[in-house]
Coordinates of C-alpha atoms and ligand atoms in Angstrom, one line a residue:
X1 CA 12.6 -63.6 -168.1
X2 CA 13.7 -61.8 -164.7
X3 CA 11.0 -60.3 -162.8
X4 CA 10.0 -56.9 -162.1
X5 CA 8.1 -55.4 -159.5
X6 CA 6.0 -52.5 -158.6
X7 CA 4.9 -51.7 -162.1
X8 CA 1.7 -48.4 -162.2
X9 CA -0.7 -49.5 -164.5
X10 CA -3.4 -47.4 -166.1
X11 CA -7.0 -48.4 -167.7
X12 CA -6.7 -49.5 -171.2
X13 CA -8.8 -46.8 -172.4
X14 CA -7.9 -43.7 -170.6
X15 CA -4.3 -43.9 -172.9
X16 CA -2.7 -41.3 -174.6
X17 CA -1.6 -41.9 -177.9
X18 CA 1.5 -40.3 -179.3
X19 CA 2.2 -39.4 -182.7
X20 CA 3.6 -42.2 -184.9
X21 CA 7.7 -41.7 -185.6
X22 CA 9.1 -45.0 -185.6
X23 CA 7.2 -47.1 -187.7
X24 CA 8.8 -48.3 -191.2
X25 CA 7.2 -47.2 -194.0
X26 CA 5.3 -49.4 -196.1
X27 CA 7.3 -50.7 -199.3
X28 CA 6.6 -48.9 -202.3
X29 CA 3.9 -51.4 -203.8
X30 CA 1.0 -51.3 -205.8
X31 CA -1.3 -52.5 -202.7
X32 CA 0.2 -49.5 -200.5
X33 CA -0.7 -47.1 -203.1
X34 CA -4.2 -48.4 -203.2
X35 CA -4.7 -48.5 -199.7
X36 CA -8.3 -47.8 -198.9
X37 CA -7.2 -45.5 -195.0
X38 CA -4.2 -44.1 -194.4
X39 CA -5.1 -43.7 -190.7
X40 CA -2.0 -43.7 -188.4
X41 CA -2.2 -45.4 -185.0
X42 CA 0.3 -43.8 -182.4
X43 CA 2.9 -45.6 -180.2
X44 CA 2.3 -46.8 -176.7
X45 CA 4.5 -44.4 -174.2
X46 CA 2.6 -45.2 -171.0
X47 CA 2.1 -48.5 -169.1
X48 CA -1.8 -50.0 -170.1
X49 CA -3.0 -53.6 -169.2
X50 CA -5.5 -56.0 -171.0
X51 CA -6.4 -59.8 -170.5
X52 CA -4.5 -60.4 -173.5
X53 CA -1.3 -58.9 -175.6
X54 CA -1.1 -59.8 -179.3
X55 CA 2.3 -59.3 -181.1
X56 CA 2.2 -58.5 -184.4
X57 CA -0.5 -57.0 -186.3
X58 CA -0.3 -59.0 -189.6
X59 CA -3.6 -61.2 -190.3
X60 CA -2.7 -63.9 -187.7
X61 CA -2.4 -60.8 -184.7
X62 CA -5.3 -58.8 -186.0
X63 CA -7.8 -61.7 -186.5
X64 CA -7.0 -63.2 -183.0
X65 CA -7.0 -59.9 -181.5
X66 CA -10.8 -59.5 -183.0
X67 CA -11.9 -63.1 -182.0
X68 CA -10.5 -62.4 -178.6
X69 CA -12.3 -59.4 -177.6
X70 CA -15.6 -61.0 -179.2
X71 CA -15.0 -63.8 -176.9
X72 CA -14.9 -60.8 -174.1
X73 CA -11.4 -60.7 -173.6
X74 CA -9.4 -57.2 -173.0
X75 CA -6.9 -57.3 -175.9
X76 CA -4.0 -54.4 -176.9
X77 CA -2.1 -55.2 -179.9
X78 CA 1.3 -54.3 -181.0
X79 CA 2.2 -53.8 -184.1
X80 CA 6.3 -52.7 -184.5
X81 CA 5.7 -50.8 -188.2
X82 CA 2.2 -50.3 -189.4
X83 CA -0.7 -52.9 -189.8
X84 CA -0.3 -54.6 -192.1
X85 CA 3.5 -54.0 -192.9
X86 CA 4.8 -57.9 -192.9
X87 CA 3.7 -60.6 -195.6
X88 CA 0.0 -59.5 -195.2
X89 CA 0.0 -56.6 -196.7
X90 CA 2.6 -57.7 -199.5
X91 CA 1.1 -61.0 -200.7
X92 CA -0.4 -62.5 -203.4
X93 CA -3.7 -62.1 -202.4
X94 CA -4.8 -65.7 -203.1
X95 CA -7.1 -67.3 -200.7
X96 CA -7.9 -71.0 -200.9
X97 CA -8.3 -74.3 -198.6
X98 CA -5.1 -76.1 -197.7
X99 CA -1.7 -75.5 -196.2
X100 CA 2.1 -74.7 -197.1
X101 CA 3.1 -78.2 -196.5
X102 CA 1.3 -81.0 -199.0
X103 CA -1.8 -83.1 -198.2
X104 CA 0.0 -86.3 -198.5
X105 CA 3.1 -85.5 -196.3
X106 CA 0.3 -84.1 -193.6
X107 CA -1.2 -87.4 -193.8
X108 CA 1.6 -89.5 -193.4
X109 CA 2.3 -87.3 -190.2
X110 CA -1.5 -86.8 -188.8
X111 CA -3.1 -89.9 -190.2
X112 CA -6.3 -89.3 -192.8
X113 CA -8.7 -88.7 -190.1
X114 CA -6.5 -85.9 -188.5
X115 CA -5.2 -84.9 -191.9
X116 CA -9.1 -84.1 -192.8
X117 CA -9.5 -81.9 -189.8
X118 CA -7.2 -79.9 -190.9
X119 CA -8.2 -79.7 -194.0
X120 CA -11.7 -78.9 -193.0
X121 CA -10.2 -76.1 -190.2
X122 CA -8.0 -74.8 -193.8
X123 CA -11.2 -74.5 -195.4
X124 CA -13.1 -72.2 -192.6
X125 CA -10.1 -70.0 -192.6
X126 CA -10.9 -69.4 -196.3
X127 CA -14.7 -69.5 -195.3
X128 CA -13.8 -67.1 -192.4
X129 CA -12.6 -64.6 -194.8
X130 CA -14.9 -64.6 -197.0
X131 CA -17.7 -63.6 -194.4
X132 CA -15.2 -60.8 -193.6
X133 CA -14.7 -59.5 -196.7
X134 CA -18.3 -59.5 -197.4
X135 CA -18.9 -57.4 -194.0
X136 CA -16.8 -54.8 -195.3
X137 CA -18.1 -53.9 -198.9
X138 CA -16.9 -50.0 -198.9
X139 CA -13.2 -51.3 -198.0
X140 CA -11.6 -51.4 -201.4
X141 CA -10.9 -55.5 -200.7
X142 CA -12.3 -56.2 -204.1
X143 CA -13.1 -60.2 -204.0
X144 CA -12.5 -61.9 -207.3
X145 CA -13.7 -65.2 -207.6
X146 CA -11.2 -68.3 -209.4
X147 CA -8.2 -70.1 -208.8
X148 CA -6.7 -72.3 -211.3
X149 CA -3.1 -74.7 -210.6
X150 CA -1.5 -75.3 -213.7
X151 CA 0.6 -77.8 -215.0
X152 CA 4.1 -77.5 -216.6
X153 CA 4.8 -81.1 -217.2
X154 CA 2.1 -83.0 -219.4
X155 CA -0.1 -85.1 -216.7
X156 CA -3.5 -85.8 -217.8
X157 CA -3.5 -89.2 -215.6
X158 CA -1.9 -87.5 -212.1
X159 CA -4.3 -84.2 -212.3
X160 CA -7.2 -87.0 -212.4
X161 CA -5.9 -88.7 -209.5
X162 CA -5.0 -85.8 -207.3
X163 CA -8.8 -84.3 -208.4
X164 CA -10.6 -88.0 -207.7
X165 CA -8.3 -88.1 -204.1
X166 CA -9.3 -84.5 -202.7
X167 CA -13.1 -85.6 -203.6
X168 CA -12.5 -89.0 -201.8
X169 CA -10.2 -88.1 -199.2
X170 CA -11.5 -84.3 -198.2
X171 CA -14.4 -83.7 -199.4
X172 CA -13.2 -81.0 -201.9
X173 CA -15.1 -81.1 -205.6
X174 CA -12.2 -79.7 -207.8
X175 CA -12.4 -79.1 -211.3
X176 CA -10.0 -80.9 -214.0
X177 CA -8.8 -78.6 -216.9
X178 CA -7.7 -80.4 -219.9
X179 CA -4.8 -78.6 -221.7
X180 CA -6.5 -77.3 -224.7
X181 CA -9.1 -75.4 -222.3
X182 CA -5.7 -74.3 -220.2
X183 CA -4.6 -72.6 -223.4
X184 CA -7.4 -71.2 -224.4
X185 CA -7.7 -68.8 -221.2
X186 CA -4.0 -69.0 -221.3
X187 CA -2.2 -67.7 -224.3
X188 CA 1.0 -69.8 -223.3
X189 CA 2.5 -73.3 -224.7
X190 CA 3.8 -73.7 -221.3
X191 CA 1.3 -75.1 -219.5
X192 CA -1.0 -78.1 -219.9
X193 CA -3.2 -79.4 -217.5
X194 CA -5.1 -77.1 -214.6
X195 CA -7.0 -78.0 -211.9
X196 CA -9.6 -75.4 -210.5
X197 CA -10.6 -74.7 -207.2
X198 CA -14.2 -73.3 -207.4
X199 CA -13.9 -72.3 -203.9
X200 CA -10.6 -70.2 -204.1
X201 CA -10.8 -66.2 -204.7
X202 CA -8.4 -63.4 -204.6
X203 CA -8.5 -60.2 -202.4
X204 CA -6.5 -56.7 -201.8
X205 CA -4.9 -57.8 -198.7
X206 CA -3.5 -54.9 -197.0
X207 CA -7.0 -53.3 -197.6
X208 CA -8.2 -56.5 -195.9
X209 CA -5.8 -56.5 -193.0
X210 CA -7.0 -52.3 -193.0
X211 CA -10.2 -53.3 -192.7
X212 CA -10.0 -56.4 -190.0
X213 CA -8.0 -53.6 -187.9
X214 CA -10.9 -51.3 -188.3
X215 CA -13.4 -54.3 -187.0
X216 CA -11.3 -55.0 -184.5
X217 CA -10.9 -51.5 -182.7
X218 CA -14.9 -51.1 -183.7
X219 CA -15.1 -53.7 -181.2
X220 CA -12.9 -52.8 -178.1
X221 CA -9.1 -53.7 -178.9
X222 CA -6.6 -51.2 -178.3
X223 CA -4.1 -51.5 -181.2
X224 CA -0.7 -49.2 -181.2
X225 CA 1.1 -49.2 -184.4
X226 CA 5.4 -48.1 -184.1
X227 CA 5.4 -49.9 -181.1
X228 CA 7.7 -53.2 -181.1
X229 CA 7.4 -55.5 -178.1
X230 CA 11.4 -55.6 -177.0
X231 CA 11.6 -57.6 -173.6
X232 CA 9.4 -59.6 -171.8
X233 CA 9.3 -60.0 -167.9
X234 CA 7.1 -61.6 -165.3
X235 CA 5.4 -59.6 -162.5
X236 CA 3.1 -61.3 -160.1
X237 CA 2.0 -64.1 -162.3
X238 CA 1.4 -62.2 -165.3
X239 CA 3.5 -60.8 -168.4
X240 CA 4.7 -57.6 -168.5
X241 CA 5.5 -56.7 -172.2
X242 CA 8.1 -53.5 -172.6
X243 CA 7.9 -51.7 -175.9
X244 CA 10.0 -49.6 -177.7
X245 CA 8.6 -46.2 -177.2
X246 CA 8.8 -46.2 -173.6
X247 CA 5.4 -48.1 -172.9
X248 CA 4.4 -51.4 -171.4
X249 CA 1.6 -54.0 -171.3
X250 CA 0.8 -56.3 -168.5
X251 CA -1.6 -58.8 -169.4
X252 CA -2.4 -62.4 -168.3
X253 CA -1.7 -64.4 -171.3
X254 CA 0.7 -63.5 -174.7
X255 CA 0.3 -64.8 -178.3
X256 CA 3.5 -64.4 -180.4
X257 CA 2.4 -63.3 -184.2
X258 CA 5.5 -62.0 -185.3
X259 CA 6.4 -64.3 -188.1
X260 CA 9.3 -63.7 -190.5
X261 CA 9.9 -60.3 -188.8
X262 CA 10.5 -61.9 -185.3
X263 CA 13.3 -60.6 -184.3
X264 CA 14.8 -61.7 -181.1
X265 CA 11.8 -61.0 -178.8
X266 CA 10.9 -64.3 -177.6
X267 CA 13.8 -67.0 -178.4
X268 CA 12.1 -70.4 -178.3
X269 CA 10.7 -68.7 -181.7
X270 CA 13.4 -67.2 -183.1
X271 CA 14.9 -69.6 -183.1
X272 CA 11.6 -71.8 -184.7
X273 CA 10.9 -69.8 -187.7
X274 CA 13.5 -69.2 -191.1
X275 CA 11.9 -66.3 -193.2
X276 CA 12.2 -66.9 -196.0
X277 CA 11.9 -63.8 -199.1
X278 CA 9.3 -64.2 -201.8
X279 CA 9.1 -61.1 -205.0
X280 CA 6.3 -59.4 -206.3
X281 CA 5.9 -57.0 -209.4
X282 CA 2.5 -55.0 -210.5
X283 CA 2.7 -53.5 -213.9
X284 CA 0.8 -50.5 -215.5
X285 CA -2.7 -50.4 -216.4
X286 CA -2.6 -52.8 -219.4
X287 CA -3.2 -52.8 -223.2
X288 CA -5.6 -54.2 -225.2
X289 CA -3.0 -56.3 -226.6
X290 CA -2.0 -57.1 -223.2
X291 CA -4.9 -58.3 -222.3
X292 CA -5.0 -61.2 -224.9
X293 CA -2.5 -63.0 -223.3
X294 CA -4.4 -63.9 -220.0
X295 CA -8.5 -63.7 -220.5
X296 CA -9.3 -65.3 -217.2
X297 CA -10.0 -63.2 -214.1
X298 CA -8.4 -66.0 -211.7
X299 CA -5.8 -66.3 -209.6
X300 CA -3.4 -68.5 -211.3
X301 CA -0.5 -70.2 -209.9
X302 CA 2.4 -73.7 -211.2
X303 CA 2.4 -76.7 -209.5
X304 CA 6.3 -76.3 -209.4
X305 CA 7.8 -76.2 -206.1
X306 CA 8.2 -72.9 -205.9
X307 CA 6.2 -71.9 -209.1
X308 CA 4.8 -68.3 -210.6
X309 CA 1.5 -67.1 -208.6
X310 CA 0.0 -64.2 -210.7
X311 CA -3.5 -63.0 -211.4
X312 CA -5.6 -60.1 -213.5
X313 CA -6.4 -57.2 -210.5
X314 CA -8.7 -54.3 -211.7
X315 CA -6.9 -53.4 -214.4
X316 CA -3.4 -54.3 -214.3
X317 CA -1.3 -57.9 -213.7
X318 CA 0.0 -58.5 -210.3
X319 CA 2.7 -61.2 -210.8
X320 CA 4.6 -63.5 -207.8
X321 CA 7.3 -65.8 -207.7
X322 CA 10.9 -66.9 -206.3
X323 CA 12.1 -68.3 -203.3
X324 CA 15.4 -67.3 -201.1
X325 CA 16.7 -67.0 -198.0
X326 CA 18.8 -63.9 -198.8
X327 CA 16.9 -61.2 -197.0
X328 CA 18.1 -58.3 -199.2
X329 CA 16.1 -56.9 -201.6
X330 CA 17.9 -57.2 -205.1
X331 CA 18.3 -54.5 -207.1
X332 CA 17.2 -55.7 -210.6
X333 CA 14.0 -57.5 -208.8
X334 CA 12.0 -55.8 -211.0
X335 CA 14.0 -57.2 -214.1
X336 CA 14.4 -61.0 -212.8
X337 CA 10.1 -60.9 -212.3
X338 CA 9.8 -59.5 -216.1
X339 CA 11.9 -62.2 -217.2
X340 CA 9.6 -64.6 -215.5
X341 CA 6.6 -62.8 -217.0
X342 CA 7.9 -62.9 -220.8
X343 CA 8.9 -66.6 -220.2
X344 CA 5.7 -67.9 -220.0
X345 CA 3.7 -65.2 -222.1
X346 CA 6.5 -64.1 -225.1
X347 CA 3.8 -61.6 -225.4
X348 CA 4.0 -59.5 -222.5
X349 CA 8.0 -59.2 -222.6
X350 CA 7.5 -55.5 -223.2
X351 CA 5.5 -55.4 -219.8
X352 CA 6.0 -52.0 -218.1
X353 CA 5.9 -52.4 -214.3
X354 CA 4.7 -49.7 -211.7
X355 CA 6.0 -51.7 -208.5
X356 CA 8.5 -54.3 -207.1
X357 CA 8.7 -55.4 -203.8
X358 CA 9.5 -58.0 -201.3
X359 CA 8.1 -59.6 -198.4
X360 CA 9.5 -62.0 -195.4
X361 CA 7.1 -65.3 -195.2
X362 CA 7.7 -67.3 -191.7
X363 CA 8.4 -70.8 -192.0
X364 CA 8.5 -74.0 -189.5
X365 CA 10.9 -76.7 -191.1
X366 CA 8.0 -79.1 -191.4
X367 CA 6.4 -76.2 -193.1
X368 CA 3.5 -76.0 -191.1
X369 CA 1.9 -73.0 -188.8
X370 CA 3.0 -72.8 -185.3
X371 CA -0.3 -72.6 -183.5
X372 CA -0.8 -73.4 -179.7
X373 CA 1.1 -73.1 -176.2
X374 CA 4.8 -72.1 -176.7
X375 CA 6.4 -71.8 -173.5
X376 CA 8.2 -73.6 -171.1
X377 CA 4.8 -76.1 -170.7
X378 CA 4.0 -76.2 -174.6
X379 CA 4.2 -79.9 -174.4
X380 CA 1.8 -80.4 -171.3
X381 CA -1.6 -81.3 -172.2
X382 CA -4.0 -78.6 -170.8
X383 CA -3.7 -74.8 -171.6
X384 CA -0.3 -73.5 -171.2
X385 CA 0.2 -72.2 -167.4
X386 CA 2.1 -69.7 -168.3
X387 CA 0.1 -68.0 -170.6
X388 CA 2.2 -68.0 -173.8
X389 CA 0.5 -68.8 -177.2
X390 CA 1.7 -68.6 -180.8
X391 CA -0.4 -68.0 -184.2
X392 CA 2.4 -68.3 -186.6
X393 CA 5.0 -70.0 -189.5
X394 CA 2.2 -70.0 -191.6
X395 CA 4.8 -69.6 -194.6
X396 CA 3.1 -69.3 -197.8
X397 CA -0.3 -70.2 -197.2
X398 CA -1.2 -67.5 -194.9
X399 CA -4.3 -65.8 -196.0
X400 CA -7.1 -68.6 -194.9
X401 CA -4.9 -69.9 -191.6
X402 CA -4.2 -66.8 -190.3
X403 CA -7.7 -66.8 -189.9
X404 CA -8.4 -70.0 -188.6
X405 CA -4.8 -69.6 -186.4
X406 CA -6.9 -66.8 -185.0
X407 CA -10.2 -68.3 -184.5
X408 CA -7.9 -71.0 -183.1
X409 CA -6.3 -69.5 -180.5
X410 CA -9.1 -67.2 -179.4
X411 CA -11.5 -69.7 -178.4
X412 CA -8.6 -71.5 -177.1
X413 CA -8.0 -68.6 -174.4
X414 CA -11.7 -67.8 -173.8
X415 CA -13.8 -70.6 -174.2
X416 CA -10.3 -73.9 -173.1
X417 CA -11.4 -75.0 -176.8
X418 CA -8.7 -77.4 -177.5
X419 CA -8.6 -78.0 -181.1
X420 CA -5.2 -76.4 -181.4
X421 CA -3.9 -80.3 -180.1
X422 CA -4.5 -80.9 -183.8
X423 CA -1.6 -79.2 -184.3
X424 CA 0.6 -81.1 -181.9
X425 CA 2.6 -83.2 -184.3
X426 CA 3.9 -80.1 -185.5
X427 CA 5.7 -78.4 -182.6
X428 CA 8.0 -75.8 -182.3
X429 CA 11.8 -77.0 -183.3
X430 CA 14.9 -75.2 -183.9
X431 CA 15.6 -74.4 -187.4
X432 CA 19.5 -74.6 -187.5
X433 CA 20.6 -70.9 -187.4
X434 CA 22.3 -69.7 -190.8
X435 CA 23.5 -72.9 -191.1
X436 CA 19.8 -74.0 -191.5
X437 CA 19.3 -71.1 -194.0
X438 CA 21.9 -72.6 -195.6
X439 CA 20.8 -75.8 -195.7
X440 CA 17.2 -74.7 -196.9
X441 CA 18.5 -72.2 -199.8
X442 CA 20.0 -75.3 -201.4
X443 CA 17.4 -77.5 -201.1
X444 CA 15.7 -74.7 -203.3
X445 CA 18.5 -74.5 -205.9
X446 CA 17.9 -78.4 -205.8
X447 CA 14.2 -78.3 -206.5
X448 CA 14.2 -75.5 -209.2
X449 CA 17.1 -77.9 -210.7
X450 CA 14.5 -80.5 -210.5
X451 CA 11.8 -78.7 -211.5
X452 CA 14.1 -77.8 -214.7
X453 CA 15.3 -80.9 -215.6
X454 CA 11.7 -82.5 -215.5
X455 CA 10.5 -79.6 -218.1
X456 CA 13.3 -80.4 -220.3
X457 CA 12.8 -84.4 -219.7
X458 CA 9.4 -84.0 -220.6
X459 CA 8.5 -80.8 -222.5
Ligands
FAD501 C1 5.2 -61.8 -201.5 C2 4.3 -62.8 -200.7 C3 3.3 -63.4 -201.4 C4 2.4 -64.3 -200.7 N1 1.3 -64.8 -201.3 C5 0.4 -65.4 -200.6 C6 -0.9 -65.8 -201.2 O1 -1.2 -65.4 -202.3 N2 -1.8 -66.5 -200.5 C7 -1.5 -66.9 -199.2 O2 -2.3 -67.6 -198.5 N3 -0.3 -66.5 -198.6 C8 0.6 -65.8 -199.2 N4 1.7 -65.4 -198.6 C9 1.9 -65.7 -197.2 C10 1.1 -64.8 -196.3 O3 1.2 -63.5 -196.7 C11 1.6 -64.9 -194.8 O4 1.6 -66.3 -194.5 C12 0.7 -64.2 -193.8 O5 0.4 -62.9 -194.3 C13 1.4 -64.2 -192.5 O6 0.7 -63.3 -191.6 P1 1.3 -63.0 -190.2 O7 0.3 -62.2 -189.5 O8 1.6 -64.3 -189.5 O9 2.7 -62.3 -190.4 P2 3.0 -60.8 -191.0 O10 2.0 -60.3 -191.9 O11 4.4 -60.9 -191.5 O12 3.0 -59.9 -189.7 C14 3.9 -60.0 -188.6 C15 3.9 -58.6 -188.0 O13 4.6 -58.7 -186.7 C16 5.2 -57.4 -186.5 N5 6.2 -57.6 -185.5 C17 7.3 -58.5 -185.6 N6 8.0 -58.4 -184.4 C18 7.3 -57.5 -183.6 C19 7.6 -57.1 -182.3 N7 8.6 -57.4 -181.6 N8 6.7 -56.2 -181.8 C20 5.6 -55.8 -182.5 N9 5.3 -56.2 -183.7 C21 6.2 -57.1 -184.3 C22 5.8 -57.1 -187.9 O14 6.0 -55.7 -188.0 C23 4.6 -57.6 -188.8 O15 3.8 -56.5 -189.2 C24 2.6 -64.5 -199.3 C25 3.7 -63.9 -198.6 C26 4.5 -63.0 -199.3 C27 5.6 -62.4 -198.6

């Protein structure tokens, strides 16, 4: 970062804010046509200065930027497109304890006591959004409560065991579905076993991430939307942040939560995060007939390893799944999801579909979330002196740990909480370039030829 000097700052608040005429669009999906606002933010064109700059105004940028300025610290946030443009406002919705790597390899990393912290932490993010959701009745979030995990290979004895081990080992009272109670909810000969998660639920998330950037401002951040952070410099001991629209931020400390749609901003994590492209579909308002085929309000998602997630929303189905590194949006995505559909419910393979769309998840290689000090002293063991933080990776388990990342890193900055160390054995490390991305899109060709070969074996 070469230094700078002499830079005229104004007051955060006295800004102008321009019109907004650079920020992407958001995709075509059912989620941005139900959007609850449709206020736009302008661009930063003038210099302003706060205590703290968040990056990225996803869930992990908007939640730390509200827990921040609740804690008392001046925050701006930038946001390159609009809020909620990335993964948040393109997800699945689903909101439930737990992380995108598995409780077992966590343990064998952490140990059980550490593993359990986390888990509990997991569980306040979901917790944490929750209370949120409830502070915000008029904002078209629409909480539905249930999520089941289904089985596609028979396995009475191993959905026992995994049920009896997250009562024993965290605390978390789960309950088992035989298989003729999976197929009665589920009108499908695919699927035998569930296990339910009475404390899971199911949200709109972009009206969420709407909503959180509503609570935030309510409280004091500044947040510029079609403004992307594009170099950072150093002036005087603090970070000077220049944006695209001619504007810049000098603050005393910087969290990254950029994610999949990093860029090359800050290169220690651009080089620590592989996005990685899930699909979505929602189809029209359903028929009666339609409706047969799933009678559980739920979010419902396979244990495969990278399974269906698909629930019942309002009035129509909103359906997930797939896994790639290819960043480009294919053309039949639409088709491939509707083949996906009819699949697993024969019944709904004349499904008519109002959206498709994509969305970049972030991704560490030991699939955990990047959270903590990520500069040049990241592996000191105080606070980072050089002010650098990063809420991110949190691939696809983001909804409850963007909001714990956030809770996280807040109190970290205002109140030298240091339970971010929990996240220590899982530090920032470079993924490997496209030959990492290479590497990764055949370990997925790998597992869905595992996960086909056991459904064969067994089914
Ligand atoms: C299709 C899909 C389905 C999913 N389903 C689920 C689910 O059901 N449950 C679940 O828990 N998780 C799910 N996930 C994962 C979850 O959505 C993400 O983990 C989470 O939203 C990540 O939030 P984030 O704030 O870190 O990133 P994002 O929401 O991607 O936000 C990053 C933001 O940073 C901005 N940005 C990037 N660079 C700059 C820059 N230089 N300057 C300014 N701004 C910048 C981007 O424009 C973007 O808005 C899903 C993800 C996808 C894509």
């Amino acid at each position: 970062m070469p230094g700078t000097t002499n830079l005229p700052t104004l007051g955060r608040q006295s800004l102008p804010r321009q019109p907004n005429h650079q920020a992407a669009a958001y995709p075509q999906s059912y989620y941005a046509a139900t959007r609850y606002e449709a206020t736009e933010r302008g661009s930063l064109t003038r210099p302003t200065e706060a205590d703290v700059c968040v990056i990225g105004g996803g869930l992990a940028g908007l939640t730390t930027a509200l827990e921040l300025q609740r804690r008392g610290q001046e925050t701006v946030l930038l946001e390159a497109n609009r809020i909620g443009w990335g993964a948040s406002g393109r997800n699945g919705g689903f909101v439930s304890a737990g992380y995108s790597e598995g409780l077992s390899a966590i343990t064998a990393k952490s140990g059980l006591e550490d593993a359990r912290a986390l888990y509990r932490l997991s569980r306040e993010g979901a917790a944490y959004v929750r209370q949120r959701v409830a502070a915000e009745p008029e904002a078209g979030i629409g909480l539905v409560e249930g999520r089941l995990s289904v089985l596609r290979i028979d396995g009475a004895d191993r959905t026992k065991r995994m049920r009896d081990r997250m009562e024993k080992d965290f605390e978390h009272a789960m309950v088992y579905w035989p298989t003729d109670r999976v197929r009665a909810a589920l009108q499908t000969k695919r699927y035998f076993q569930g296990l339910q998660d009475p404390e899971g639920f199911h949200i709109h998330p972009l009206n969420y991430a709407l909503a959180l950037a509503r609570e935030a401002e309510q409280a004091g951040v500044a947040i510029y939307e079609a403004t992307r952070a594009l170099a950072l410099e150093r002036e005087g001991g603090r970070h000077v942040v220049r944006c695209a629209a001619g504007g810049y931020v000098t603050a005393r400390e910087l969290v990254f939560c950029t994610s999949g749609y990093e860029g090359h901003l800050f290169s220690p994590l651009t080089r620590a995060i592989l996005p990685i492209a899930t699909y979505m579909i929602a189809s029209r308002t359903l028929s009666e007939d339609e409706r047969q085929a799933i009678s559980l309000p739920y979010a419902i998602s396979d244990e495969r390893r990278a399974g269906d997630y698909y629930r019942l929303y309002r009035d129509r189905l909103l359906w997930g799944g797939r896994i790639t590194t290819r960043r480009e949006e294919p053309k039949a995505l639409g088709r491939l999801l509707k083949q996906d559909v009819s699949s697993v419910y024969p019944s709904l393979s004349r499904l008519q579909l109002a959206y498709a769309w994509s969305g970049l998840m972030g991704y560490a290689l030991h699939k955990m979330p990047l959270i903590g000090p990520c500069g040049a002293d990241a592996h000191g063991d105080g606070p980072p002196q050089d002010g650098l933080w990063m809420a991110t990776g949190f691939g696809g388990h983001g909804l409850n740990t963007t909001a714990m990342a956030g809770e996280l890193i807040a109190s970290a900055i205002a109140e030298k909480d240091d339970r971010w160390k929990l996240f220590r054995p899982y530090p920032r490390q470079p993924v490997g370039g496209r030959l990492g991305q290479a590497a990764v899109q055949l370990t997925y060709w790998a597992m869905q030829l595992r996960d086909w070969l056991d459904e064969r074996r067994t089914g």
